[in-house]
Tab-separated table of C-alpha atoms (C1' of nucleotides) in Angstrom:
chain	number	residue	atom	x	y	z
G	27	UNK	CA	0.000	0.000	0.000
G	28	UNK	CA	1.691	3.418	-1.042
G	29	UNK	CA	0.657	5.499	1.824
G	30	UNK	CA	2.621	8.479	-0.212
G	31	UNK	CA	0.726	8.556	-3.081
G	32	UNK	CA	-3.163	9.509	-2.946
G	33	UNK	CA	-5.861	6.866	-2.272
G	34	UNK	CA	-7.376	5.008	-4.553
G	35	UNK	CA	-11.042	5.340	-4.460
G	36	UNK	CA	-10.648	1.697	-2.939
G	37	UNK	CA	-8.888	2.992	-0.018
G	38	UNK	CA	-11.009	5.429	0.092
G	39	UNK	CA	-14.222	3.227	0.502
G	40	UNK	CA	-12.307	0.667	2.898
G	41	UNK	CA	-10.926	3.172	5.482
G	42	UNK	CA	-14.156	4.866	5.647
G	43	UNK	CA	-15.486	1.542	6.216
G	44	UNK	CA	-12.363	0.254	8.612
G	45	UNK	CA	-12.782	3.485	10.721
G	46	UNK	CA	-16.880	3.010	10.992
G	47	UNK	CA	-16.661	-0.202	12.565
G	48	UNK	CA	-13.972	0.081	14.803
G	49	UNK	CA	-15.926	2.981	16.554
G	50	UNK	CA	-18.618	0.833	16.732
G	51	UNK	CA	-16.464	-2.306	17.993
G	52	UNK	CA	-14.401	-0.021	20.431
G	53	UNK	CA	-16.833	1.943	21.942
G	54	UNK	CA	-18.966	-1.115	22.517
G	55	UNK	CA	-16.107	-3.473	24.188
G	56	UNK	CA	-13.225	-0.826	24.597
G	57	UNK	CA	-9.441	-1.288	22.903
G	58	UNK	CA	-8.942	-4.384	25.109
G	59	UNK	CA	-12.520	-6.222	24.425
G	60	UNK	CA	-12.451	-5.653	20.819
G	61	UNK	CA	-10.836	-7.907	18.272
G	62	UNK	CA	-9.511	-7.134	14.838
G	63	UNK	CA	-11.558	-10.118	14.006
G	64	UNK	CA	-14.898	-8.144	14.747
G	65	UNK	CA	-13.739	-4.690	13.515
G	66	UNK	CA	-13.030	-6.637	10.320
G	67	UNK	CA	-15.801	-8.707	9.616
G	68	UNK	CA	-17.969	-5.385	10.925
G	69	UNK	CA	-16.399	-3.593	8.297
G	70	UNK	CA	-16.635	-6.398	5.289
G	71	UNK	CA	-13.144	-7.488	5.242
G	72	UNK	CA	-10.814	-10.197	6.272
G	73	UNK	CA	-8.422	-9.821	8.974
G	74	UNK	CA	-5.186	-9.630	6.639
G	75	UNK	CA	-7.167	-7.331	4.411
G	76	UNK	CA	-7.558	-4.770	7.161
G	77	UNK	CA	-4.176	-5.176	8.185
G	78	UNK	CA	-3.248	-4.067	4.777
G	79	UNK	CA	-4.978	-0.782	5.488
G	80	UNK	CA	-3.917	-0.202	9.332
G	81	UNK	CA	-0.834	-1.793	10.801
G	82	UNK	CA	-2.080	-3.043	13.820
G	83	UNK	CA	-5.169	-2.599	16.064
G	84	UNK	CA	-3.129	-0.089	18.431
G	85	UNK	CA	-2.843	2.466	14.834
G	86	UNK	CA	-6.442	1.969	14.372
G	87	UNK	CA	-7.606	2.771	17.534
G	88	UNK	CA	-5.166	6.167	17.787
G	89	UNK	CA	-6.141	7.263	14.645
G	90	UNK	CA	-10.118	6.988	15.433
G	91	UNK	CA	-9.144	9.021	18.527
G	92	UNK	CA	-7.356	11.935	16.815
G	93	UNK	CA	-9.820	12.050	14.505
G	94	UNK	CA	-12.990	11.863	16.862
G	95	UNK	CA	-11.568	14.547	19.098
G	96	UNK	CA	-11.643	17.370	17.483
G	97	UNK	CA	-15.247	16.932	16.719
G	98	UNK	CA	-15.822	16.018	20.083
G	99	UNK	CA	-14.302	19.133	21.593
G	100	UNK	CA	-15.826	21.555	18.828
G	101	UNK	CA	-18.670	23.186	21.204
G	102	UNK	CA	-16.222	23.684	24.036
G	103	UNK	CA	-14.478	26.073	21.273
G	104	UNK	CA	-17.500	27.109	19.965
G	105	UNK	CA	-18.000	29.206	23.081
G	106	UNK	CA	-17.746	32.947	22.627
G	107	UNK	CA	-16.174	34.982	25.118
G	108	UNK	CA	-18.265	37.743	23.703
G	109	UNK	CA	-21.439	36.198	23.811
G	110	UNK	CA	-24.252	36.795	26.320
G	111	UNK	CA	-22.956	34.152	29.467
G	112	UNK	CA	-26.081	33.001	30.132
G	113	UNK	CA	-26.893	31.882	26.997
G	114	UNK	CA	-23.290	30.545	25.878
G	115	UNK	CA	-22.982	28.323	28.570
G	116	UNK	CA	-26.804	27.057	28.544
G	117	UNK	CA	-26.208	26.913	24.585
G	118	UNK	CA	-23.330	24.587	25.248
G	119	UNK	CA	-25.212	22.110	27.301
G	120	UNK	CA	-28.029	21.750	24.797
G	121	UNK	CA	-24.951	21.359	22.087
G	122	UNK	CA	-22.865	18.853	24.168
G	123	UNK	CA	-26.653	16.779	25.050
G	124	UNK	CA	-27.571	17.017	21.432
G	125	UNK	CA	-23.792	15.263	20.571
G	126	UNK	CA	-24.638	12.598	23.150
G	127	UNK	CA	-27.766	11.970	21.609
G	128	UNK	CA	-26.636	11.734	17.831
G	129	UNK	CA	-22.965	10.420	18.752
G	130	UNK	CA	-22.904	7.779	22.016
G	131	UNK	CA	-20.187	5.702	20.391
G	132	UNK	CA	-18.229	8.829	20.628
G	133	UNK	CA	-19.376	8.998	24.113
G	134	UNK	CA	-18.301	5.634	24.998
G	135	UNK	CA	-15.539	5.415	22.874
G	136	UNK	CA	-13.716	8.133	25.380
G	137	UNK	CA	-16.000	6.870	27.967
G	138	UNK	CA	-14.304	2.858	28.281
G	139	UNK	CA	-10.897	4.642	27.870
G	140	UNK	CA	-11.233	7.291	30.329
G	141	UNK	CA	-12.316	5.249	32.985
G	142	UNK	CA	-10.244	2.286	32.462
G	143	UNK	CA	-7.257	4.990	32.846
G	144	UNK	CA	-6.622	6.641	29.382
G	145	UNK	CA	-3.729	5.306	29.228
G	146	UNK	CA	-3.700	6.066	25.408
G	147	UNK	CA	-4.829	9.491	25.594
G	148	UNK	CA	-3.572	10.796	28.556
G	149	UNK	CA	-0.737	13.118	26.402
G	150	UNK	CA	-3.571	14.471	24.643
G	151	UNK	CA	-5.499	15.297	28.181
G	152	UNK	CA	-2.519	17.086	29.664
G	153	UNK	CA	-1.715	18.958	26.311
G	154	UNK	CA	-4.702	19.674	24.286
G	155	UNK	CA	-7.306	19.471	26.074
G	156	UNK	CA	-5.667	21.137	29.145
G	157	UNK	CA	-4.927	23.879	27.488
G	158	UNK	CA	-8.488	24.538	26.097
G	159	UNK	CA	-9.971	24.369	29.818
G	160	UNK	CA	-7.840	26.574	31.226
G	161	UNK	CA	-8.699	29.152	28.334
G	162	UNK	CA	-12.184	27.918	29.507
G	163	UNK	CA	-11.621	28.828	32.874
G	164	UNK	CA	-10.508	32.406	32.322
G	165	UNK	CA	-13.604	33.105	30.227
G	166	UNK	CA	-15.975	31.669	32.938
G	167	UNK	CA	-13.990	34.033	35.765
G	168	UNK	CA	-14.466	36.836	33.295
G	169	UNK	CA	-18.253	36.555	33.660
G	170	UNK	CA	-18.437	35.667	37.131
G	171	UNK	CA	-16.500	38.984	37.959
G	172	UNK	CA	-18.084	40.766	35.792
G	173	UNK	CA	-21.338	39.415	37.746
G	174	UNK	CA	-22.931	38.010	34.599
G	175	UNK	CA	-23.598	34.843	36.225
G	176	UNK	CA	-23.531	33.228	39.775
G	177	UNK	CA	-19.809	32.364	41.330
G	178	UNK	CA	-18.872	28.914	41.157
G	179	UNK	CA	-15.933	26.884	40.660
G	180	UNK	CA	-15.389	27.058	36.817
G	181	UNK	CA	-13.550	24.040	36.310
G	182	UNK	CA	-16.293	21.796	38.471
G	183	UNK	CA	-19.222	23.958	36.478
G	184	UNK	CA	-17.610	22.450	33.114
G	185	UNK	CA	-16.870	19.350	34.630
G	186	UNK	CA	-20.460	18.709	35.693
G	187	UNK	CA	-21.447	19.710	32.247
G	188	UNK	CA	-19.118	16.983	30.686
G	189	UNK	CA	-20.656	14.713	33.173
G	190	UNK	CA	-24.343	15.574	32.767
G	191	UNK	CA	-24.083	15.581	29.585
G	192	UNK	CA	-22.590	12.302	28.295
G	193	UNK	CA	-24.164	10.750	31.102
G	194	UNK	CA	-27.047	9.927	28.939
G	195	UNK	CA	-24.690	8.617	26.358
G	196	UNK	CA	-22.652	6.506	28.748
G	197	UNK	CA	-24.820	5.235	31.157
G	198	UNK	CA	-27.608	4.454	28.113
G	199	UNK	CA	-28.654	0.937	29.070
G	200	UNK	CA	-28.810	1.902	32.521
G	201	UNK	CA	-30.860	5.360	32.152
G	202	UNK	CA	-33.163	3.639	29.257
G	203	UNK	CA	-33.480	0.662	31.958
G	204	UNK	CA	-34.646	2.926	34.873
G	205	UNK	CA	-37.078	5.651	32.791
G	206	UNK	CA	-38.771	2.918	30.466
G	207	UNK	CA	-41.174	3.296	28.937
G	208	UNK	CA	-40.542	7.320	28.670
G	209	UNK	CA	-37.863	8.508	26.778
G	210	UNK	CA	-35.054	9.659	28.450
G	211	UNK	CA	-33.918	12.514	25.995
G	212	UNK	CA	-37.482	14.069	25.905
G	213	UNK	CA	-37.695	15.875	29.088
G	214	UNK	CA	-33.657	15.853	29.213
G	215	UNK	CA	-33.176	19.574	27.684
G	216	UNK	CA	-35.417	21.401	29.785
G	217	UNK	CA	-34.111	19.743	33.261
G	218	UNK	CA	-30.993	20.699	32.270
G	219	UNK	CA	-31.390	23.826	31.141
G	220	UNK	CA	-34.101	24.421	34.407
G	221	UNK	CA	-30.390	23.161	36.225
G	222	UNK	CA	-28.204	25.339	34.655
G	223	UNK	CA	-30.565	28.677	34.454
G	224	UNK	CA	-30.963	28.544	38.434
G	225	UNK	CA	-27.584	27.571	39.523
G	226	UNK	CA	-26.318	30.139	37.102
G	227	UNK	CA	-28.521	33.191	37.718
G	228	UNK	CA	-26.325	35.741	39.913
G	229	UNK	CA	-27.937	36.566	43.139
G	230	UNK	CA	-27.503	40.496	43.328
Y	15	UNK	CA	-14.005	-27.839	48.408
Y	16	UNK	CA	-16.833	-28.356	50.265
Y	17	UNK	CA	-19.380	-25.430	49.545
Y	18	UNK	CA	-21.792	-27.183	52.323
Y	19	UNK	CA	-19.725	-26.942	54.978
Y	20	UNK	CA	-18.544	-24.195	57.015
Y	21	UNK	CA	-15.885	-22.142	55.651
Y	22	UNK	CA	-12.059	-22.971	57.015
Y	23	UNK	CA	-9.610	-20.361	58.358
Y	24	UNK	CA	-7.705	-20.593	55.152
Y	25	UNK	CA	-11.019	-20.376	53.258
Y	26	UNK	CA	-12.025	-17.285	54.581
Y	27	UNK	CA	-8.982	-15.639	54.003
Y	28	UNK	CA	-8.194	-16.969	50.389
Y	29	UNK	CA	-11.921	-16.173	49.251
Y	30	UNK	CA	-11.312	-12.361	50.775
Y	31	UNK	CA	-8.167	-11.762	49.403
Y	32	UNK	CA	-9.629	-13.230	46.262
Y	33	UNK	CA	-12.415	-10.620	45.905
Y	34	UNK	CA	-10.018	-7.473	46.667
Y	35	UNK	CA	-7.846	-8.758	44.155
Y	36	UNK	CA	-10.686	-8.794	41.759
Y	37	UNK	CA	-12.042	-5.479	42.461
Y	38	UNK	CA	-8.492	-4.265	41.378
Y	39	UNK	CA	-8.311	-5.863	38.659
Y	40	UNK	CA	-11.452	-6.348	37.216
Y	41	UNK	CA	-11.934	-2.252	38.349
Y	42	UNK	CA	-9.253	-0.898	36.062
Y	43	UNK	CA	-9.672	-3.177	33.020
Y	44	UNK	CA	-13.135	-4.576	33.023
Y	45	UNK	CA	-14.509	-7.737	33.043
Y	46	UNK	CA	-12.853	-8.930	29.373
Y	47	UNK	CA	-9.542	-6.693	29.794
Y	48	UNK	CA	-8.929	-8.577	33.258
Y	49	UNK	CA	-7.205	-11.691	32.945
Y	50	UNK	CA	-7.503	-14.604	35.650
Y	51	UNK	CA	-3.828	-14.516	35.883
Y	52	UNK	CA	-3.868	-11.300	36.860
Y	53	UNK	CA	-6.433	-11.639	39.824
Y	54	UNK	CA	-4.720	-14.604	40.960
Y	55	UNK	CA	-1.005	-13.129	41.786
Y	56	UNK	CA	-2.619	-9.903	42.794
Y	57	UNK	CA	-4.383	-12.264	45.240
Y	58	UNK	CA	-1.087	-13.980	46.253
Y	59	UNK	CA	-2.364	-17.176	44.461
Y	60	UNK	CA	-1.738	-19.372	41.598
Y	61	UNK	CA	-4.305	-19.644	38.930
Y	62	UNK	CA	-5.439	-22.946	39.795
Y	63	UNK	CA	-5.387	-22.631	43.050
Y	64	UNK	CA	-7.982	-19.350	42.704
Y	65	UNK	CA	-10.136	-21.805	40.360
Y	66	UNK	CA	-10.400	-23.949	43.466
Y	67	UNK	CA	-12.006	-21.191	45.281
Y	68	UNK	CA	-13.960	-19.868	42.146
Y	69	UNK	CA	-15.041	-22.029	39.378
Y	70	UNK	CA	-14.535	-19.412	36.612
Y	71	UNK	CA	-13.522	-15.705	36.117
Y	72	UNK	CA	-17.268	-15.250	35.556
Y	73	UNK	CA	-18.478	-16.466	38.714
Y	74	UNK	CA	-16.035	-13.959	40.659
Y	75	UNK	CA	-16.786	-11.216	38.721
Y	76	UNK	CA	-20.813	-12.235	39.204
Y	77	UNK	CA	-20.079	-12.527	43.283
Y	78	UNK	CA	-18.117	-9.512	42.930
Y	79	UNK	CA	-21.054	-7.716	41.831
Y	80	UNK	CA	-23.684	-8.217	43.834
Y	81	UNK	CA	-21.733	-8.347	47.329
Y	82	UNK	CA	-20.671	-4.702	46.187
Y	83	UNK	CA	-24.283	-3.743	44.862
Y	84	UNK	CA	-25.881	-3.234	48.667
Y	85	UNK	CA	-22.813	-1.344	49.936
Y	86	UNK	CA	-23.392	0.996	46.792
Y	87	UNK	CA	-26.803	1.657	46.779
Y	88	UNK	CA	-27.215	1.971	50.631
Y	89	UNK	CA	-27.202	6.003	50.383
Y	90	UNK	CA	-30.026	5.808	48.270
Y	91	UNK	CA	-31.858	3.070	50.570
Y	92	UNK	CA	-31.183	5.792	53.841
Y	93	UNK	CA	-32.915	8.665	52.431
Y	94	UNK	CA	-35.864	9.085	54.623
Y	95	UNK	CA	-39.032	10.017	53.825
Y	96	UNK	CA	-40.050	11.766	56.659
Y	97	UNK	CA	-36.852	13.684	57.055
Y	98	UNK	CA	-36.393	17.149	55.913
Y	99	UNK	CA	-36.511	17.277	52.105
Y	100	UNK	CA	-33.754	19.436	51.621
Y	101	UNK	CA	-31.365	18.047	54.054
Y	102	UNK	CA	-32.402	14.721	52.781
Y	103	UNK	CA	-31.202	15.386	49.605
Y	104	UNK	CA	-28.160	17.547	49.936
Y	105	UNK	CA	-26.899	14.576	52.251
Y	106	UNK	CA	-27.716	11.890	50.159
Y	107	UNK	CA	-25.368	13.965	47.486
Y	108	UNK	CA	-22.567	14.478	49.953
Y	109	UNK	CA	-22.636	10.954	50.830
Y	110	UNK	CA	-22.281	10.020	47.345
Y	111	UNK	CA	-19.460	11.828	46.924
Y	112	UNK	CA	-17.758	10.864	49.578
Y	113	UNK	CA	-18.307	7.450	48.340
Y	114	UNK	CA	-16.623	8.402	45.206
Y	115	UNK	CA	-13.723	9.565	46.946
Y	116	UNK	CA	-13.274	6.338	49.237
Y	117	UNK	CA	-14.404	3.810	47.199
Y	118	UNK	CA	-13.769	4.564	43.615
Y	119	UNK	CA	-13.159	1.128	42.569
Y	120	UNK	CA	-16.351	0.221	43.314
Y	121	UNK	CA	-17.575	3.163	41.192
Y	122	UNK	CA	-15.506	2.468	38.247
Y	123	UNK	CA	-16.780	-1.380	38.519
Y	124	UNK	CA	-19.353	-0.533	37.995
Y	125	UNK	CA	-19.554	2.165	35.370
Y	126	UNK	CA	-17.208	-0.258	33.276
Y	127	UNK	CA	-19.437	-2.972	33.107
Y	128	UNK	CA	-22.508	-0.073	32.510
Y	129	UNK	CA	-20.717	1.390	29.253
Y	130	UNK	CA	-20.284	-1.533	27.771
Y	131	UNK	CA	-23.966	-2.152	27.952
Y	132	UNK	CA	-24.023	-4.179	31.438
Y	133	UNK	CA	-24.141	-7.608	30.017
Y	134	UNK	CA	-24.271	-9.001	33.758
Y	135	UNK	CA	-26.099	-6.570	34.988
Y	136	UNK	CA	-28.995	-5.590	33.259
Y	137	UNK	CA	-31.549	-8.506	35.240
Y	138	UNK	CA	-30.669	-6.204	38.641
Y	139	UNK	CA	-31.018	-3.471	36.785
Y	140	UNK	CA	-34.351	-3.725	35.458
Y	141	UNK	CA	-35.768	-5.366	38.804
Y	142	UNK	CA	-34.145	-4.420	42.046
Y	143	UNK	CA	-32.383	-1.261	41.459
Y	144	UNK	CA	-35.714	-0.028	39.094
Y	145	UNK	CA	-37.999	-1.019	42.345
Y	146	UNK	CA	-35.859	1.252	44.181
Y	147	UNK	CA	-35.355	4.028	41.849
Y	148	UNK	CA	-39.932	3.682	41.629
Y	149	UNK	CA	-39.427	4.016	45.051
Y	150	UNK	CA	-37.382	6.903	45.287
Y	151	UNK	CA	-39.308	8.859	42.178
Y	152	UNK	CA	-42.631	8.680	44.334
Y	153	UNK	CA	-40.891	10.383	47.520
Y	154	UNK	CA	-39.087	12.557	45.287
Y	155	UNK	CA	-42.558	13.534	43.853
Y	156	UNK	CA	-44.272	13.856	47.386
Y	157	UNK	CA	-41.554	16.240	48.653
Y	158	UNK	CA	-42.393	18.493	45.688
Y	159	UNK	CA	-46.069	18.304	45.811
Y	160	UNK	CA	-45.714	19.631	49.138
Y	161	UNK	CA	-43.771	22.463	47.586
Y	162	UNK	CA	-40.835	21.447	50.075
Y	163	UNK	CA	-38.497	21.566	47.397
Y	164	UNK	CA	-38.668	22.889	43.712
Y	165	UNK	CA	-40.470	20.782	40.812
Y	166	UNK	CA	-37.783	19.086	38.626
Y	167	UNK	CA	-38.416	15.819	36.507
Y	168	UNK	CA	-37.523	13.342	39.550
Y	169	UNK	CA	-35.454	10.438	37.629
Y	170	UNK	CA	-33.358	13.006	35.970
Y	171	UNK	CA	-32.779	14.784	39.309
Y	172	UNK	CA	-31.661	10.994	40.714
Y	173	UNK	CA	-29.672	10.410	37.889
Y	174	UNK	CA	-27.711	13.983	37.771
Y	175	UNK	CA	-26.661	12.758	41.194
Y	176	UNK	CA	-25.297	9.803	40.495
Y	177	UNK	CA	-23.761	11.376	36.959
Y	178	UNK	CA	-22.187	13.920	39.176
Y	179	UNK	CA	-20.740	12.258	41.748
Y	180	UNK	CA	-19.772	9.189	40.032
Y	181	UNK	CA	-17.939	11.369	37.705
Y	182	UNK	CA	-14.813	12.448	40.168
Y	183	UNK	CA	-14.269	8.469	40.445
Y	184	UNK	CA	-15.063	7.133	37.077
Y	185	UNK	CA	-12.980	10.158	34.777
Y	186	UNK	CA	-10.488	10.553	37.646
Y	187	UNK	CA	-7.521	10.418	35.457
Y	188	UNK	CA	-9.225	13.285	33.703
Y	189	UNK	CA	-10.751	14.968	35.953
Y	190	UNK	CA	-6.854	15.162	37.990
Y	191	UNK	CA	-5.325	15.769	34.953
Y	192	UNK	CA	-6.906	18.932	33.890
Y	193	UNK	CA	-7.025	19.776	37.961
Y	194	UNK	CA	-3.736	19.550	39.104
Y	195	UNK	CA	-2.006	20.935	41.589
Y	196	UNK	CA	-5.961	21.492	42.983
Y	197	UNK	CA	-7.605	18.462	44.973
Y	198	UNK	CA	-10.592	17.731	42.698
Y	199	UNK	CA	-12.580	16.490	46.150
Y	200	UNK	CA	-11.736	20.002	47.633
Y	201	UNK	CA	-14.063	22.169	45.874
Y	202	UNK	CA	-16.323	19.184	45.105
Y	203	UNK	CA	-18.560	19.446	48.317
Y	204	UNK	CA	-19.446	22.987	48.434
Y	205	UNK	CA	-19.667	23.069	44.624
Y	206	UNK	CA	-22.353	20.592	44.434
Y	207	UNK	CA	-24.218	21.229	47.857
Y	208	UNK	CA	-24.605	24.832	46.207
Y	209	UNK	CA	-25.855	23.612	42.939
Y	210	UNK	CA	-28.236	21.088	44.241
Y	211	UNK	CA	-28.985	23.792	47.088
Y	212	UNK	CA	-29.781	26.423	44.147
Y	213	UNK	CA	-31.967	23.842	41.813
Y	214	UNK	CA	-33.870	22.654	44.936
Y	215	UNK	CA	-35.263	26.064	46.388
Y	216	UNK	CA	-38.678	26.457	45.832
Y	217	UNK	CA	-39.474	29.609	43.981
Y	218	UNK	CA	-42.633	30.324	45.479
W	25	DC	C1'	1.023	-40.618	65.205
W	26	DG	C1'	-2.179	-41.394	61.385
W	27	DG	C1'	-5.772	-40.899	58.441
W	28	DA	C1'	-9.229	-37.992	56.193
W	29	DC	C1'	-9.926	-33.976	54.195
W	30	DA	C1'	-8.433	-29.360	52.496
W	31	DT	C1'	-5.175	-26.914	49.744
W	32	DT	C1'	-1.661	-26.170	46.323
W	33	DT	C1'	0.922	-27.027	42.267
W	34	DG	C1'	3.026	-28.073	37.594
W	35	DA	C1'	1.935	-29.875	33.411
W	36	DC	C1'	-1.214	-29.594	30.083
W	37	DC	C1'	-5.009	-28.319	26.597
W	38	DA	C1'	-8.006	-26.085	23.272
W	39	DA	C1'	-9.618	-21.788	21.796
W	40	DC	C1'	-8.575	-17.251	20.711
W	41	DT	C1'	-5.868	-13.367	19.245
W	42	DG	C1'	-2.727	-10.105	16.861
W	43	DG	C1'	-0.013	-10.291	13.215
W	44	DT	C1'	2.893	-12.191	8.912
W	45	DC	C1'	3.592	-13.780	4.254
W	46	DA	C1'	3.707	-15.435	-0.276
W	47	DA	C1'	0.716	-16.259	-3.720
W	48	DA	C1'	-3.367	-15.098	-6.241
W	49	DC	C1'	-6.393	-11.918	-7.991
W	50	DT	C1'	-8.258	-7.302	-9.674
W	51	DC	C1'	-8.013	-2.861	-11.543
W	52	DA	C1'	-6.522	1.292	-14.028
W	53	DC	C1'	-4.485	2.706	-17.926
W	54	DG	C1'	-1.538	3.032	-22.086
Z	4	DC	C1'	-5.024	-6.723	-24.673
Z	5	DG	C1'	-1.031	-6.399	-21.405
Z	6	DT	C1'	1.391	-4.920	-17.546
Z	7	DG	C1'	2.468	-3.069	-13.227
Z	8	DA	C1'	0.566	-1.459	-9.172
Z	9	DG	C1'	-3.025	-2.079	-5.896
Z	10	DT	C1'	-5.880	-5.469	-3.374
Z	11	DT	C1'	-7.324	-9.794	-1.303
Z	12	DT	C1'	-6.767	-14.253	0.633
Z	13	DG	C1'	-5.612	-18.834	2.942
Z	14	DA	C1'	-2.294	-20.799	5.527
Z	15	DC	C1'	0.335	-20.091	9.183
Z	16	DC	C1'	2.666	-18.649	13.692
Z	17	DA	C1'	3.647	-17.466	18.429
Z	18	DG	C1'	1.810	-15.708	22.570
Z	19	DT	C1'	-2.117	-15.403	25.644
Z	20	DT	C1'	-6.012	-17.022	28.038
Z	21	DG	C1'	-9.620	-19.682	30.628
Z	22	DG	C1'	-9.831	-23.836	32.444
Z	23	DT	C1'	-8.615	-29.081	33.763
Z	24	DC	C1'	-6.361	-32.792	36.234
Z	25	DA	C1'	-3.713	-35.950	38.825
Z	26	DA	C1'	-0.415	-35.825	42.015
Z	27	DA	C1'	1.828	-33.631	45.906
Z	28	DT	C1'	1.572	-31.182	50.098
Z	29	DG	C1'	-0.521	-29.224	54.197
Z	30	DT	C1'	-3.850	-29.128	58.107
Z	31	DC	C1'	-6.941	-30.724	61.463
Z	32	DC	C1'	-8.478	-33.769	64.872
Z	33	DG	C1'	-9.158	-38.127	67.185
DNA sequence: CGGACATTTGACCAACTGGTCAAACTCACG
DNA sequence: CGTGAGTTTGACCAGTTGGTCAAATGTCCG
């Protein structure tokens, strides 16, 4: 495979493919439960066949990573230090809770490594992503001394929006378990929002 | 090994050091990403020997489980509906936390085998702990019908709870990472007592 | 002490898994 | 068509893993 020339439409079609159902393979049995077996049948290929495309299972796994994260951190950029506060940050949890509606694997993709100790993204979580929360954290101060919105820790307020959030997406079977037969993303936006408006809402 | 006898000295001790073991192990690599090898020398055994206490890796990660399920969910059991509805809830949030902080093994357990779709879990899922969340949704509901505290939807309150506390155990590596030098479980307390303070006040 | 029972071990096995390789096949293109 | 590059495959390999078993060792108690 000449990774230096173009791709082929082939390798076009089979990466696509390759990268599809290894999010769904990962995020459903993390790096450790999934096989290259499963991501390969899941993708229409034979095992030696996707090891023609990716070099190993560790390379496929990275590069669904790198190229889930940015995505997956978009609305946390999206945020606009010039924006009305209230409606940035309540904006933002309706974005992130709309992602873990339309994208669990995502969800659980960083969900299985996260908890299981990240210890293939942890670089990336003390670079990247570090650096973006703390640029967070000074535009959260800025509005809480500027008395647009309630005091409160900044890093735990976007914490607890990460965790709120993707809880939904994370914890599906359980949530879906408990609130059957009602749907757990119907009355989802407004409690948060209801959560968010009154914790939020500086007390002059 | 006679299972219909009284347990021996050694028994005891071997079967204990068997299920710590496990809950490390099985804790930060899930049920497929722990190996039986691994429990056993982390127990101070050799693999057969553990498979004379346990017949499979299945049946200690099945014991595991539901020895560790009533320690978890006693919080939730203790909230009393006759105590003050505030208080009730505020402590039933700190003592989560706190939970998180000493026991976050448990917690990630748990939330492993939950994003992968709780394969072993969903039967107590759907009957015991959804008796007990029915349970908790009607005192939830009475508290507010009194106007005691403020109308939210009453799963989603229980389950941004759990989601929020949960969270400094399950993401830990995260949630240090993109803390340090700061003690996540410093701010933690106040941060959520205020929020859940803040939703919870009636607006009358 | 001695025997019955409990515990431990090393050797072993079959299934699975990630990965390799040479050979066969397919495709684009002149 | 033919040819060279791109693609696919079956056979194969070594390491890992869950689990078994008979034999060896340890412990308890009369």
């Amino acid at each position: 495979m000449a990774t230096d020339r173009s791709p082929t439409r082939i390798q076009k079609r089979n990466r696509a493919n390759i990268l599809e159902a290894a999010l769904d393979v990962f995020s459903q049995n993390g790096f450790r439960g999934a096989t290259v077996d499963q991501i390969a049948s899941a993708a229409g290929l034979s095992k030696p066949n996707l090891l023609y495309y990716y070099p190993s299972k560790e390379a496929i796994f990275t590069e669904l990573l790198s190229k889930l994260l940015a995505t997956w951190l978009a609305p946390l950029r999206d945020i606009d230090p010039k924006g009305d506060p209230m409606e940035e940050i309540l904006g933002y949890v309706q974005r992130k809770l709309q992602m873990s509606q339309d994208m669990p694997r995502e969800s659980r993709l960083f969900a299985n490594e996260i908890v299981q100790g990240a210890p293939r993204m942890i670089d990336t979580l003390s670079t990247e992503l570090r650096e973006l929360v703390d640029a967070t954290e000074v535009i959260f101060q800025g509005w809480m001394a500027a008395g647009k919105i309630a005091s409160v820790h900044p890093r735990h307020l976007l914490f607890s929006i990460w965790s709120l959030t993707q809880h939904y997406a994370d914890f599906e079977v359980q949530v879906q378990t408990l609130m059957t037969p009602e749907d757990p993303f119907a009355a989802a936006p407004e409690f948060l929002d209801t959560l968010y408006r009154r914790m939020l809402t500086p007390t002059t």
